[in-house]
PDB file of N, CA, C and O in Angstrom:
ATOM      1  N   UNK C1265     -29.298  -3.579 -10.118  1.00 41.00           N
ATOM      2  CA  UNK C1265     -28.768  -2.517  -9.279  1.00 41.00           C
ATOM      3  C   UNK C1265     -28.742  -2.980  -7.836  1.00 41.00           C
ATOM      4  O   UNK C1265     -29.658  -3.623  -7.364  1.00 41.00           O
ATOM      5  N   UNK C1266     -27.668  -2.637  -7.148  1.00 44.00           N
ATOM      6  CA  UNK C1266     -27.522  -3.029  -5.745  1.00 44.00           C
ATOM      7  C   UNK C1266     -28.280  -2.052  -4.855  1.00 44.00           C
ATOM      8  O   UNK C1266     -28.370  -0.863  -5.140  1.00 44.00           O
ATOM      9  N   UNK C1267     -28.823  -2.560  -3.770  1.00 43.00           N
ATOM     10  CA  UNK C1267     -29.516  -1.697  -2.823  1.00 43.00           C
ATOM     11  C   UNK C1267     -28.512  -0.858  -2.062  1.00 43.00           C
ATOM     12  O   UNK C1267     -27.436  -1.317  -1.708  1.00 43.00           O
ATOM     13  N   UNK C1268     -28.842   0.396  -1.793  1.00 45.00           N
ATOM     14  CA  UNK C1268     -27.983   1.264  -1.011  1.00 45.00           C
ATOM     15  C   UNK C1268     -26.797   1.827  -1.773  1.00 45.00           C
ATOM     16  O   UNK C1268     -25.903   2.391  -1.180  1.00 45.00           O
ATOM     17  N   UNK C1269     -26.773   1.693  -3.080  1.00 42.00           N
ATOM     18  CA  UNK C1269     -25.686   2.232  -3.893  1.00 42.00           C
ATOM     19  C   UNK C1269     -26.199   3.452  -4.626  1.00 42.00           C
ATOM     20  O   UNK C1269     -27.237   3.409  -5.274  1.00 42.00           O
ATOM     21  N   UNK C1270     -25.455   4.547  -4.496  1.00 46.00           N
ATOM     22  CA  UNK C1270     -25.866   5.796  -5.134  1.00 46.00           C
ATOM     23  C   UNK C1270     -25.839   5.654  -6.652  1.00 46.00           C
ATOM     24  O   UNK C1270     -25.030   4.891  -7.195  1.00 46.00           O
ATOM     25  N   UNK C1271     -26.731   6.370  -7.350  1.00 45.00           N
ATOM     26  CA  UNK C1271     -26.720   6.322  -8.816  1.00 45.00           C
ATOM     27  C   UNK C1271     -25.343   6.694  -9.352  1.00 45.00           C
ATOM     28  O   UNK C1271     -24.711   7.630  -8.885  1.00 45.00           O
ATOM     29  N   UNK C1272     -24.840   5.933 -10.296  1.00 47.00           N
ATOM     30  CA  UNK C1272     -23.532   6.185 -10.878  1.00 47.00           C
ATOM     31  C   UNK C1272     -22.382   5.552 -10.111  1.00 47.00           C
ATOM     32  O   UNK C1272     -21.264   5.512 -10.590  1.00 47.00           O
ATOM     33  N   UNK C1273     -22.644   5.055  -8.903  1.00 47.00           N
ATOM     34  CA  UNK C1273     -21.590   4.419  -8.102  1.00 47.00           C
ATOM     35  C   UNK C1273     -21.425   2.964  -8.523  1.00 47.00           C
ATOM     36  O   UNK C1273     -22.320   2.373  -9.112  1.00 47.00           O
ATOM     37  N   UNK C1274     -20.289   2.396  -8.204  1.00 49.00           N
ATOM     38  CA  UNK C1274     -20.015   0.999  -8.527  1.00 49.00           C
ATOM     39  C   UNK C1274     -20.303   0.156  -7.297  1.00 49.00           C
ATOM     40  O   UNK C1274     -19.801   0.426  -6.212  1.00 49.00           O
ATOM     41  N   UNK C1275     -21.128  -0.850  -7.452  1.00 58.00           N
ATOM     42  CA  UNK C1275     -21.429  -1.762  -6.347  1.00 58.00           C
ATOM     43  C   UNK C1275     -20.241  -2.689  -6.140  1.00 58.00           C
ATOM     44  O   UNK C1275     -19.543  -3.049  -7.086  1.00 58.00           O
ATOM     45  N   UNK C1276     -20.010  -3.076  -4.893  1.00 60.00           N
ATOM     46  CA  UNK C1276     -18.917  -3.997  -4.587  1.00 60.00           C
ATOM     47  C   UNK C1276     -19.044  -5.277  -5.401  1.00 60.00           C
ATOM     48  O   UNK C1276     -18.049  -5.846  -5.837  1.00 60.00           O
ATOM     49  N   UNK C1277     -20.273  -5.722  -5.636  1.00 64.00           N
ATOM     50  CA  UNK C1277     -20.478  -6.964  -6.382  1.00 64.00           C
ATOM     51  C   UNK C1277     -19.948  -6.865  -7.809  1.00 64.00           C
ATOM     52  O   UNK C1277     -19.542  -7.867  -8.392  1.00 64.00           O
ATOM     53  N   UNK C1278     -19.899  -5.651  -8.380  1.00 77.00           N
ATOM     54  CA  UNK C1278     -19.369  -5.484  -9.734  1.00 77.00           C
ATOM     55  C   UNK C1278     -17.887  -5.838  -9.810  1.00 77.00           C
ATOM     56  O   UNK C1278     -17.412  -6.317 -10.834  1.00 77.00           O
ATOM     57  N   UNK C1279     -17.150  -5.613  -8.712  1.00 77.00           N
ATOM     58  CA  UNK C1279     -15.743  -5.968  -8.671  1.00 77.00           C
ATOM     59  C   UNK C1279     -15.516  -7.369  -8.126  1.00 77.00           C
ATOM     60  O   UNK C1279     -14.609  -8.072  -8.542  1.00 77.00           O
ATOM     61  N   UNK C1280     -16.333  -7.789  -7.173  1.00 81.00           N
ATOM     62  CA  UNK C1280     -16.099  -9.057  -6.493  1.00 81.00           C
ATOM     63  C   UNK C1280     -16.613 -10.277  -7.249  1.00 81.00           C
ATOM     64  O   UNK C1280     -16.027 -11.357  -7.147  1.00 81.00           O
ATOM     65  N   UNK C1281     -17.677 -10.146  -7.995  1.00 84.00           N
ATOM     66  CA  UNK C1281     -18.250 -11.303  -8.694  1.00 84.00           C
ATOM     67  C   UNK C1281     -17.241 -11.998  -9.602  1.00 84.00           C
ATOM     68  O   UNK C1281     -17.093 -13.220  -9.531  1.00 84.00           O
ATOM     69  N   UNK C1282     -16.488 -11.272 -10.438  1.00 87.00           N
ATOM     70  CA  UNK C1282     -15.496 -11.967 -11.280  1.00 87.00           C
ATOM     71  C   UNK C1282     -14.380 -12.633 -10.456  1.00 87.00           C
ATOM     72  O   UNK C1282     -13.878 -13.690 -10.827  1.00 87.00           O
ATOM     73  N   UNK C1283     -14.005 -12.016  -9.332  1.00 87.00           N
ATOM     74  CA  UNK C1283     -12.959 -12.592  -8.483  1.00 87.00           C
ATOM     75  C   UNK C1283     -13.453 -13.892  -7.851  1.00 87.00           C
ATOM     76  O   UNK C1283     -12.737 -14.893  -7.813  1.00 87.00           O
ATOM     77  N   UNK C1284     -14.677 -13.890  -7.360  1.00 85.00           N
ATOM     78  CA  UNK C1284     -15.228 -15.106  -6.765  1.00 85.00           C
ATOM     79  C   UNK C1284     -15.349 -16.211  -7.803  1.00 85.00           C
ATOM     80  O   UNK C1284     -15.109 -17.380  -7.508  1.00 85.00           O
ATOM     81  N   UNK C1285     -15.687 -15.854  -9.026  1.00 89.00           N
ATOM     82  CA  UNK C1285     -15.798 -16.852 -10.090  1.00 89.00           C
ATOM     83  C   UNK C1285     -14.433 -17.454 -10.429  1.00 89.00           C
ATOM     84  O   UNK C1285     -14.326 -18.644 -10.717  1.00 89.00           O
ATOM     85  N   UNK C1286     -13.366 -16.645 -10.343  1.00 90.00           N
ATOM     86  CA  UNK C1286     -12.022 -17.134 -10.669  1.00 90.00           C
ATOM     87  C   UNK C1286     -11.435 -17.977  -9.549  1.00 90.00           C
ATOM     88  O   UNK C1286     -10.564 -18.808  -9.788  1.00 90.00           O
ATOM     89  N   UNK C1287     -11.893 -17.739  -8.301  1.00 90.00           N
ATOM     90  CA  UNK C1287     -11.387 -18.440  -7.113  1.00 90.00           C
ATOM     91  C   UNK C1287      -9.882 -18.275  -6.932  1.00 90.00           C
ATOM     92  O   UNK C1287      -9.210 -19.148  -6.404  1.00 90.00           O
ATOM     93  N   UNK C1288      -9.333 -17.136  -7.364  1.00 91.00           N
ATOM     94  CA  UNK C1288      -7.902 -16.878  -7.238  1.00 91.00           C
ATOM     95  C   UNK C1288      -7.661 -15.467  -6.723  1.00 91.00           C
ATOM     96  O   UNK C1288      -8.472 -14.565  -6.953  1.00 91.00           O
ATOM     97  N   UNK C1289      -6.511 -15.279  -6.050  1.00 92.00           N
ATOM     98  CA  UNK C1289      -6.095 -13.950  -5.635  1.00 92.00           C
ATOM     99  C   UNK C1289      -6.065 -13.049  -6.858  1.00 92.00           C
ATOM    100  O   UNK C1289      -5.510 -13.420  -7.897  1.00 92.00           O
ATOM    101  N   UNK C1290      -6.665 -11.894  -6.742  1.00 92.00           N
ATOM    102  CA  UNK C1290      -6.722 -10.953  -7.855  1.00 92.00           C
ATOM    103  C   UNK C1290      -6.201  -9.599  -7.406  1.00 92.00           C
ATOM    104  O   UNK C1290      -6.527  -9.138  -6.313  1.00 92.00           O
ATOM    105  N   UNK C1291      -5.384  -8.978  -8.236  1.00 92.00           N
ATOM    106  CA  UNK C1291      -4.867  -7.643  -7.976  1.00 92.00           C
ATOM    107  C   UNK C1291      -5.623  -6.687  -8.893  1.00 92.00           C
ATOM    108  O   UNK C1291      -5.562  -6.812 -10.112  1.00 92.00           O
ATOM    109  N   UNK C1292      -6.342  -5.759  -8.299  1.00 90.00           N
ATOM    110  CA  UNK C1292      -7.113  -4.776  -9.072  1.00 90.00           C
ATOM    111  C   UNK C1292      -6.370  -3.451  -8.995  1.00 90.00           C
ATOM    112  O   UNK C1292      -6.185  -2.898  -7.902  1.00 90.00           O
ATOM    113  N   UNK C1293      -5.918  -2.959 -10.147  1.00 90.00           N
ATOM    114  CA  UNK C1293      -5.123  -1.727 -10.175  1.00 90.00           C
ATOM    115  C   UNK C1293      -5.930  -0.507 -10.600  1.00 90.00           C
ATOM    116  O   UNK C1293      -5.493   0.610 -10.408  1.00 90.00           O
ATOM    117  N   UNK C1294      -7.078  -0.738 -11.182  1.00 88.00           N
ATOM    118  CA  UNK C1294      -7.936   0.367 -11.605  1.00 88.00           C
ATOM    119  C   UNK C1294      -9.237   0.280 -10.831  1.00 88.00           C
ATOM    120  O   UNK C1294     -10.089  -0.556 -11.122  1.00 88.00           O
ATOM    121  N   UNK C1295      -9.356   1.130  -9.823  1.00 86.00           N
ATOM    122  CA  UNK C1295     -10.549   1.146  -8.989  1.00 86.00           C
ATOM    123  C   UNK C1295     -11.441   2.312  -9.376  1.00 86.00           C
ATOM    124  O   UNK C1295     -10.942   3.397  -9.694  1.00 86.00           O
ATOM    125  N   UNK C1296     -12.738   2.123  -9.326  1.00 84.00           N
ATOM    126  CA  UNK C1296     -13.643   3.240  -9.594  1.00 84.00           C
ATOM    127  C   UNK C1296     -13.463   4.335  -8.542  1.00 84.00           C
ATOM    128  O   UNK C1296     -13.164   4.044  -7.380  1.00 84.00           O
ATOM    129  N   UNK C1297     -13.611   5.568  -8.943  1.00 83.00           N
ATOM    130  CA  UNK C1297     -13.488   6.694  -8.013  1.00 83.00           C
ATOM    131  C   UNK C1297     -14.451   6.511  -6.847  1.00 83.00           C
ATOM    132  O   UNK C1297     -15.614   6.172  -7.041  1.00 83.00           O
ATOM    133  N   UNK C1298     -13.934   6.677  -5.649  1.00 83.00           N
ATOM    134  CA  UNK C1298     -14.773   6.589  -4.462  1.00 83.00           C
ATOM    135  C   UNK C1298     -15.082   5.191  -3.981  1.00 83.00           C
ATOM    136  O   UNK C1298     -15.807   5.018  -3.007  1.00 83.00           O
ATOM    137  N   UNK C1299     -14.523   4.152  -4.627  1.00 84.00           N
ATOM    138  CA  UNK C1299     -14.830   2.781  -4.215  1.00 84.00           C
ATOM    139  C   UNK C1299     -14.299   2.497  -2.823  1.00 84.00           C
ATOM    140  O   UNK C1299     -14.940   1.834  -2.024  1.00 84.00           O
ATOM    141  N   UNK C1300     -13.105   3.000  -2.510  1.00 85.00           N
ATOM    142  CA  UNK C1300     -12.466   2.701  -1.235  1.00 85.00           C
ATOM    143  C   UNK C1300     -11.540   3.858  -0.894  1.00 85.00           C
ATOM    144  O   UNK C1300     -10.938   4.449  -1.783  1.00 85.00           O
ATOM    145  N   UNK C1301     -11.407   4.190   0.374  1.00 90.00           N
ATOM    146  CA  UNK C1301     -10.486   5.225   0.829  1.00 90.00           C
ATOM    147  C   UNK C1301      -9.625   4.686   1.963  1.00 90.00           C
ATOM    148  O   UNK C1301     -10.134   4.021   2.869  1.00 90.00           O
ATOM    149  N   UNK C1302      -8.333   4.966   1.909  1.00 91.00           N
ATOM    150  CA  UNK C1302      -7.441   4.698   3.031  1.00 91.00           C
ATOM    151  C   UNK C1302      -7.480   5.935   3.909  1.00 91.00           C
ATOM    152  O   UNK C1302      -7.372   7.052   3.403  1.00 91.00           O
ATOM    153  N   UNK C1303      -7.634   5.763   5.215  1.00 92.00           N
ATOM    154  CA  UNK C1303      -7.760   6.918   6.095  1.00 92.00           C
ATOM    155  C   UNK C1303      -6.959   6.710   7.372  1.00 92.00           C
ATOM    156  O   UNK C1303      -6.841   5.589   7.878  1.00 92.00           O
ATOM    157  N   UNK C1304      -6.403   7.802   7.865  1.00 90.00           N
ATOM    158  CA  UNK C1304      -5.710   7.812   9.150  1.00 90.00           C
ATOM    159  C   UNK C1304      -5.857   9.212   9.732  1.00 90.00           C
ATOM    160  O   UNK C1304      -6.488  10.082   9.129  1.00 90.00           O
ATOM    161  N   UNK C1305      -5.237   9.435  10.862  1.00 94.00           N
ATOM    162  CA  UNK C1305      -5.289  10.762  11.475  1.00 94.00           C
ATOM    163  C   UNK C1305      -4.575  11.802  10.616  1.00 94.00           C
ATOM    164  O   UNK C1305      -4.815  12.996  10.760  1.00 94.00           O
ATOM    165  N   UNK C1306      -3.711  11.352   9.721  1.00 91.00           N
ATOM    166  CA  UNK C1306      -2.949  12.264   8.864  1.00 91.00           C
ATOM    167  C   UNK C1306      -3.664  12.637   7.571  1.00 91.00           C
ATOM    168  O   UNK C1306      -3.227  13.517   6.856  1.00 91.00           O
ATOM    169  N   UNK C1307      -4.732  11.939   7.250  1.00 92.00           N
ATOM    170  CA  UNK C1307      -5.466  12.247   6.027  1.00 92.00           C
ATOM    171  C   UNK C1307      -6.039  11.007   5.391  1.00 92.00           C
ATOM    172  O   UNK C1307      -6.120   9.953   6.007  1.00 92.00           O
ATOM    173  N   UNK C1308      -6.431  11.133   4.143  1.00 92.00           N
ATOM    174  CA  UNK C1308      -7.006  10.009   3.414  1.00 92.00           C
ATOM    175  C   UNK C1308      -6.613  10.088   1.948  1.00 92.00           C
ATOM    176  O   UNK C1308      -6.259  11.154   1.440  1.00 92.00           O
ATOM    177  N   UNK C1309      -6.637   8.936   1.283  1.00 92.00           N
ATOM    178  CA  UNK C1309      -6.322   8.871  -0.134  1.00 92.00           C
ATOM    179  C   UNK C1309      -6.881   7.578  -0.699  1.00 92.00           C
ATOM    180  O   UNK C1309      -7.150   6.629   0.043  1.00 92.00           O
ATOM    181  N   UNK C1310      -7.051   7.534  -2.006  1.00 92.00           N
ATOM    182  CA  UNK C1310      -7.493   6.271  -2.617  1.00 92.00           C
ATOM    183  C   UNK C1310      -6.326   5.288  -2.609  1.00 92.00           C
ATOM    184  O   UNK C1310      -5.161   5.692  -2.642  1.00 92.00           O
ATOM    185  N   UNK C1311      -6.609   3.997  -2.572  1.00 93.00           N
ATOM    186  CA  UNK C1311      -5.527   3.007  -2.612  1.00 93.00           C
ATOM    187  C   UNK C1311      -4.919   2.916  -4.008  1.00 93.00           C
ATOM    188  O   UNK C1311      -5.570   3.235  -5.004  1.00 93.00           O
ATOM    189  N   UNK C1312      -3.664   2.467  -4.056  1.00 92.00           N
ATOM    190  CA  UNK C1312      -3.008   2.239  -5.347  1.00 92.00           C
ATOM    191  C   UNK C1312      -3.521   0.952  -5.976  1.00 92.00           C
ATOM    192  O   UNK C1312      -3.708   0.888  -7.184  1.00 92.00           O
ATOM    193  N   UNK C1313      -3.735  -0.055  -5.142  1.00 93.00           N
ATOM    194  CA  UNK C1313      -4.235  -1.345  -5.619  1.00 93.00           C
ATOM    195  C   UNK C1313      -5.140  -1.963  -4.564  1.00 93.00           C
ATOM    196  O   UNK C1313      -5.086  -1.605  -3.389  1.00 93.00           O
ATOM    197  N   UNK C1314      -5.946  -2.891  -5.010  1.00 92.00           N
ATOM    198  CA  UNK C1314      -6.803  -3.656  -4.120  1.00 92.00           C
ATOM    199  C   UNK C1314      -6.513  -5.129  -4.371  1.00 92.00           C
ATOM    200  O   UNK C1314      -6.592  -5.594  -5.509  1.00 92.00           O
ATOM    201  N   UNK C1315      -6.103  -5.844  -3.315  1.00 93.00           N
ATOM    202  CA  UNK C1315      -5.922  -7.286  -3.405  1.00 93.00           C
ATOM    203  C   UNK C1315      -7.207  -7.930  -2.921  1.00 93.00           C
ATOM    204  O   UNK C1315      -7.719  -7.567  -1.859  1.00 93.00           O
ATOM    205  N   UNK C1316      -7.730  -8.865  -3.691  1.00 92.00           N
ATOM    206  CA  UNK C1316      -8.971  -9.540  -3.314  1.00 92.00           C
ATOM    207  C   UNK C1316      -8.700 -11.043  -3.285  1.00 92.00           C
ATOM    208  O   UNK C1316      -8.272 -11.623  -4.286  1.00 92.00           O
ATOM    209  N   UNK C1317      -8.924 -11.643  -2.122  1.00 92.00           N
ATOM    210  CA  UNK C1317      -8.702 -13.074  -1.930  1.00 92.00           C
ATOM    211  C   UNK C1317     -10.034 -13.750  -1.665  1.00 92.00           C
ATOM    212  O   UNK C1317     -10.665 -13.502  -0.637  1.00 92.00           O
ATOM    213  N   UNK C1318     -10.504 -14.600  -2.587  1.00 92.00           N
ATOM    214  CA  UNK C1318     -11.752 -15.326  -2.359  1.00 92.00           C
ATOM    215  C   UNK C1318     -11.586 -16.330  -1.214  1.00 92.00           C
ATOM    216  O   UNK C1318     -10.529 -16.940  -1.066  1.00 92.00           O
ATOM    217  N   UNK C1319     -12.597 -16.485  -0.403  1.00 91.00           N
ATOM    218  CA  UNK C1319     -12.614 -17.466   0.682  1.00 91.00           C
ATOM    219  C   UNK C1319     -13.511 -18.610   0.240  1.00 91.00           C
ATOM    220  O   UNK C1319     -14.734 -18.480   0.214  1.00 91.00           O
ATOM    221  N   UNK C1320     -12.887 -19.717  -0.150  1.00 90.00           N
ATOM    222  CA  UNK C1320     -13.622 -20.850  -0.698  1.00 90.00           C
ATOM    223  C   UNK C1320     -13.374 -22.092   0.151  1.00 90.00           C
ATOM    224  O   UNK C1320     -12.299 -22.262   0.717  1.00 90.00           O
ATOM    225  N   UNK C1321     -14.376 -22.957   0.210  1.00 90.00           N
ATOM    226  CA  UNK C1321     -14.222 -24.209   0.952  1.00 90.00           C
ATOM    227  C   UNK C1321     -13.531 -25.251   0.071  1.00 90.00           C
ATOM    228  O   UNK C1321     -13.184 -24.988  -1.079  1.00 90.00           O
ATOM    229  N   UNK C1322     -13.315 -26.444   0.595  1.00 88.00           N
ATOM    230  CA  UNK C1322     -12.626 -27.505  -0.124  1.00 88.00           C
ATOM    231  C   UNK C1322     -13.345 -27.996  -1.357  1.00 88.00           C
ATOM    232  O   UNK C1322     -12.756 -28.655  -2.215  1.00 88.00           O
ATOM    233  N   UNK C1323     -14.620 -27.676  -1.474  1.00 89.00           N
ATOM    234  CA  UNK C1323     -15.406 -28.100  -2.633  1.00 89.00           C
ATOM    235  C   UNK C1323     -15.518 -27.010  -3.690  1.00 89.00           C
ATOM    236  O   UNK C1323     -16.246 -27.152  -4.662  1.00 89.00           O
ATOM    237  N   UNK C1324     -14.822 -25.874  -3.474  1.00 81.00           N
ATOM    238  CA  UNK C1324     -14.846 -24.802  -4.453  1.00 81.00           C
ATOM    239  C   UNK C1324     -15.975 -23.808  -4.276  1.00 81.00           C
ATOM    240  O   UNK C1324     -16.120 -22.895  -5.076  1.00 81.00           O
ATOM    241  N   UNK C1325     -16.774 -23.956  -3.234  1.00 88.00           N
ATOM    242  CA  UNK C1325     -17.861 -23.011  -2.957  1.00 88.00           C
ATOM    243  C   UNK C1325     -17.269 -21.764  -2.286  1.00 88.00           C
ATOM    244  O   UNK C1325     -16.663 -21.863  -1.231  1.00 88.00           O
ATOM    245  N   UNK C1326     -17.412 -20.604  -2.906  1.00 88.00           N
ATOM    246  CA  UNK C1326     -16.893 -19.367  -2.326  1.00 88.00           C
ATOM    247  C   UNK C1326     -17.904 -18.800  -1.343  1.00 88.00           C
ATOM    248  O   UNK C1326     -19.084 -18.665  -1.648  1.00 88.00           O
ATOM    249  N   UNK C1327     -17.392 -18.474  -0.158  1.00 87.00           N
ATOM    250  CA  UNK C1327     -18.231 -17.987   0.924  1.00 87.00           C
ATOM    251  C   UNK C1327     -18.117 -16.482   1.112  1.00 87.00           C
ATOM    252  O   UNK C1327     -18.922 -15.881   1.817  1.00 87.00           O
ATOM    253  N   UNK C1328     -17.127 -15.875   0.524  1.00 87.00           N
ATOM    254  CA  UNK C1328     -16.892 -14.452   0.668  1.00 87.00           C
ATOM    255  C   UNK C1328     -15.517 -14.107   0.128  1.00 87.00           C
ATOM    256  O   UNK C1328     -14.898 -14.906  -0.571  1.00 87.00           O
ATOM    257  N   UNK C1329     -15.038 -12.917   0.481  1.00 89.00           N
ATOM    258  CA  UNK C1329     -13.726 -12.479   0.019  1.00 89.00           C
ATOM    259  C   UNK C1329     -13.138 -11.505   1.026  1.00 89.00           C
ATOM    260  O   UNK C1329     -13.860 -10.840   1.767  1.00 89.00           O
ATOM    261  N   UNK C1330     -11.811 -11.436   1.036  1.00 92.00           N
ATOM    262  CA  UNK C1330     -11.083 -10.459   1.833  1.00 92.00           C
ATOM    263  C   UNK C1330     -10.518  -9.431   0.869  1.00 92.00           C
ATOM    264  O   UNK C1330      -9.849  -9.793  -0.109  1.00 92.00           O
ATOM    265  N   UNK C1331     -10.789  -8.155   1.133  1.00 91.00           N
ATOM    266  CA  UNK C1331     -10.238  -7.069   0.331  1.00 91.00           C
ATOM    267  C   UNK C1331      -9.148  -6.390   1.147  1.00 91.00           C
ATOM    268  O   UNK C1331      -9.365  -6.038   2.298  1.00 91.00           O
ATOM    269  N   UNK C1332      -7.977  -6.205   0.543  1.00 93.00           N
ATOM    270  CA  UNK C1332      -6.866  -5.543   1.201  1.00 93.00           C
ATOM    271  C   UNK C1332      -6.425  -4.386   0.314  1.00 93.00           C
ATOM    272  O   UNK C1332      -5.920  -4.598  -0.790  1.00 93.00           O
ATOM    273  N   UNK C1333      -6.650  -3.173   0.783  1.00 92.00           N
ATOM    274  CA  UNK C1333      -6.273  -1.982   0.024  1.00 92.00           C
ATOM    275  C   UNK C1333      -4.850  -1.589   0.406  1.00 92.00           C
ATOM    276  O   UNK C1333      -4.500  -1.569   1.583  1.00 92.00           O
ATOM    277  N   UNK C1334      -4.029  -1.301  -0.601  1.00 94.00           N
ATOM    278  CA  UNK C1334      -2.632  -0.939  -0.375  1.00 94.00           C
ATOM    279  C   UNK C1334      -2.346   0.454  -0.908  1.00 94.00           C
ATOM    280  O   UNK C1334      -2.817   0.831  -1.983  1.00 94.00           O
ATOM    281  N   UNK C1335      -1.534   1.204  -0.161  1.00 92.00           N
ATOM    282  CA  UNK C1335      -1.165   2.557  -0.576  1.00 92.00           C
ATOM    283  C   UNK C1335      -0.184   2.537  -1.731  1.00 92.00           C
ATOM    284  O   UNK C1335      -0.118   3.487  -2.506  1.00 92.00           O
ATOM    285  N   UNK C1336       0.594   1.444  -1.847  1.00 92.00           N
ATOM    286  CA  UNK C1336       1.554   1.293  -2.936  1.00 92.00           C
ATOM    287  C   UNK C1336       1.423  -0.109  -3.521  1.00 92.00           C
ATOM    288  O   UNK C1336       1.097  -1.045  -2.790  1.00 92.00           O
ATOM    289  N   UNK C1337       1.700  -0.262  -4.796  1.00 91.00           N
ATOM    290  CA  UNK C1337       1.644  -1.610  -5.377  1.00 91.00           C
ATOM    291  C   UNK C1337       2.663  -2.522  -4.699  1.00 91.00           C
ATOM    292  O   UNK C1337       3.766  -2.089  -4.376  1.00 91.00           O
ATOM    293  N   UNK C1338       2.313  -3.790  -4.484  1.00 88.00           N
ATOM    294  CA  UNK C1338       3.255  -4.722  -3.848  1.00 88.00           C
ATOM    295  C   UNK C1338       4.334  -5.167  -4.853  1.00 88.00           C
ATOM    296  O   UNK C1338       4.117  -5.130  -6.061  1.00 88.00           O
ATOM    297  N   UNK C1339       5.453  -5.579  -4.314  1.00 88.00           N
ATOM    298  CA  UNK C1339       6.509  -6.140  -5.163  1.00 88.00           C
ATOM    299  C   UNK C1339       6.003  -7.441  -5.762  1.00 88.00           C
ATOM    300  O   UNK C1339       5.232  -8.163  -5.117  1.00 88.00           O
ATOM    301  N   UNK C1340       6.395  -7.737  -6.975  1.00 83.00           N
ATOM    302  CA  UNK C1340       5.930  -8.940  -7.669  1.00 83.00           C
ATOM    303  C   UNK C1340       6.217 -10.212  -6.878  1.00 83.00           C
ATOM    304  O   UNK C1340       5.447 -11.140  -6.892  1.00 83.00           O
ATOM    305  N   UNK C1341       7.369 -10.264  -6.179  1.00 83.00           N
ATOM    306  CA  UNK C1341       7.735 -11.471  -5.461  1.00 83.00           C
ATOM    307  C   UNK C1341       6.898 -11.687  -4.196  1.00 83.00           C
ATOM    308  O   UNK C1341       6.938 -12.758  -3.603  1.00 83.00           O
ATOM    309  N   UNK C1342       6.117 -10.702  -3.795  1.00 78.00           N
ATOM    310  CA  UNK C1342       5.246 -10.847  -2.635  1.00 78.00           C
ATOM    311  C   UNK C1342       3.914 -11.502  -2.991  1.00 78.00           C
ATOM    312  O   UNK C1342       3.180 -11.951  -2.135  1.00 78.00           O
ATOM    313  N   UNK C1343       3.597 -11.527  -4.262  1.00 74.00           N
ATOM    314  CA  UNK C1343       2.342 -12.107  -4.703  1.00 74.00           C
ATOM    315  C   UNK C1343       2.601 -13.525  -5.073  1.00 74.00           C
ATOM    316  O   UNK C1343       2.035 -14.401  -5.223  1.00 74.00           O
TER     317      UNK C1343
END
């Protein structure tokens, strides 16, 4: 169990660990409720998709990841 995660909630590591292991851009279309919210002055909503890009060095060691939440799925040719 991750520290600071409410009971029943999904820890970020549950989604990120497989992405870091793959070392490839991953498109996640099914996000757990409450994992991420898009917010602006006009309101908030859950993202349609989450793009996760592992940050790895030249030797394949992953140092972290960039998560990009999108309100709409991207066109296939953009990936």
